[in-house]
Amino acid sequence: MSAALDAKGSPADRGSSSVQGLEPVDLPDVFQVDVAVSVRDALELLGATRRLHGVEVTLELPEAPVIARVSRRRLEQVLLLLVAHAVDAMTPEAPAVRVVVDPPDDFGDVGPRFQVVIPGVNLSERETRSVVLSPLRVGGPQRRLARARELVDAMGGELSLEQLDEGTGVSVQLPAPGLASF
């Protein structure tokens, strides 16, 4: 998607709802977001910047909105870090990276969850433990995971790594909305 820019680099046509441009950073952050929309936006940005390097990313999204009460900017930063890590960690013969979004439970006890599945990749125990360290103390590709974990912690969520039959899953459990159905 391309948008016309004026001399200052701002979208030239602010009145059109079909033109989507970059938001100024001084606008207030949004604290109620649809996780599925944030996933699509992050993938669109990674694709536009050619950061996916031709790797296919498949999405498994529910039809209904998956609302989370977190910072939209932080959530999108986490998604960018996790998908970029997955793309860099993949082997050439592996199938596509998968991003799976699960809605919160009906009672508000368990928040929304998403998982980035990296097929054909198995992290060592040392690499898995390094994710809990500061990103400044972690080298190589695990630095993105450690930074994503810091951002998830700041949002009140939890990042975990799982060894799956098909590879590695990086799961993010977002905070529970609390009594959402009542």
Tab-separated table of N, CA, C and O in Angstrom, residues 1-3 11-21:
chain	number	residue	atom	x	y	z
A	1	MET	N	0.858	-1.163	0.000
A	1	MET	CA	0.000	0.000	0.000
A	1	MET	C	0.904	1.226	0.000
A	1	MET	O	1.844	1.326	0.752
A	2	SER	N	0.639	2.184	-0.852
A	2	SER	CA	1.433	3.403	-0.878
A	2	SER	C	0.543	4.590	-0.604
A	2	SER	O	-0.640	4.576	-0.888
A	3	ALA	N	1.138	5.596	-0.017
A	3	ALA	CA	0.385	6.802	0.305
A	3	ALA	C	1.179	8.002	-0.170
A	3	ALA	O	2.404	8.011	-0.111
A	11	PRO	N	1.228	12.311	5.491
A	11	PRO	CA	0.263	11.948	4.449
A	11	PRO	C	-0.401	13.186	3.875
A	11	PRO	O	-0.828	14.070	4.606
A	12	ALA	N	-0.450	13.262	2.548
A	12	ALA	CA	-0.996	14.441	1.880
A	12	ALA	C	-2.506	14.514	2.016
A	12	ALA	O	-3.080	15.587	2.071
A	13	ASP	N	-3.161	13.359	2.089
A	13	ASP	CA	-4.620	13.340	2.138
A	13	ASP	C	-5.065	12.765	3.477
A	13	ASP	O	-5.309	11.591	3.609
A	14	ARG	N	-5.129	13.598	4.496
A	14	ARG	CA	-5.520	13.136	5.820
A	14	ARG	C	-7.008	12.866	5.917
A	14	ARG	O	-7.447	12.164	6.802
A	15	GLY	N	-7.806	13.393	5.036
A	15	GLY	CA	-9.254	13.218	5.099
A	15	GLY	C	-9.707	11.862	4.603
A	15	GLY	O	-10.782	11.408	4.926
A	16	SER	N	-8.913	11.196	3.821
A	16	SER	CA	-9.314	9.918	3.252
A	16	SER	C	-9.072	8.795	4.251
A	16	SER	O	-7.987	8.636	4.767
A	17	SER	N	-10.109	8.003	4.507
A	17	SER	CA	-9.967	6.898	5.451
A	17	SER	C	-9.282	5.701	4.810
A	17	SER	O	-8.867	4.793	5.502
A	18	SER	N	-9.157	5.693	3.475
A	18	SER	CA	-8.523	4.567	2.817
A	18	SER	C	-7.010	4.703	2.788
A	18	SER	O	-6.315	3.741	2.527
A	19	VAL	N	-6.465	5.874	3.085
A	19	VAL	CA	-5.026	6.079	3.102
A	19	VAL	C	-4.539	5.869	4.520
A	19	VAL	O	-4.964	6.537	5.451
A	20	GLN	N	-3.650	4.897	4.676
A	20	GLN	CA	-3.122	4.619	5.999
A	20	GLN	C	-1.660	4.998	6.004
A	20	GLN	O	-0.872	4.486	5.241
A	21	GLY	N	-1.285	5.924	6.874
A	21	GLY	CA	0.094	6.358	6.959
A	21	GLY	C	0.652	6.072	8.330
A	21	GLY	O	0.005	5.467	9.185
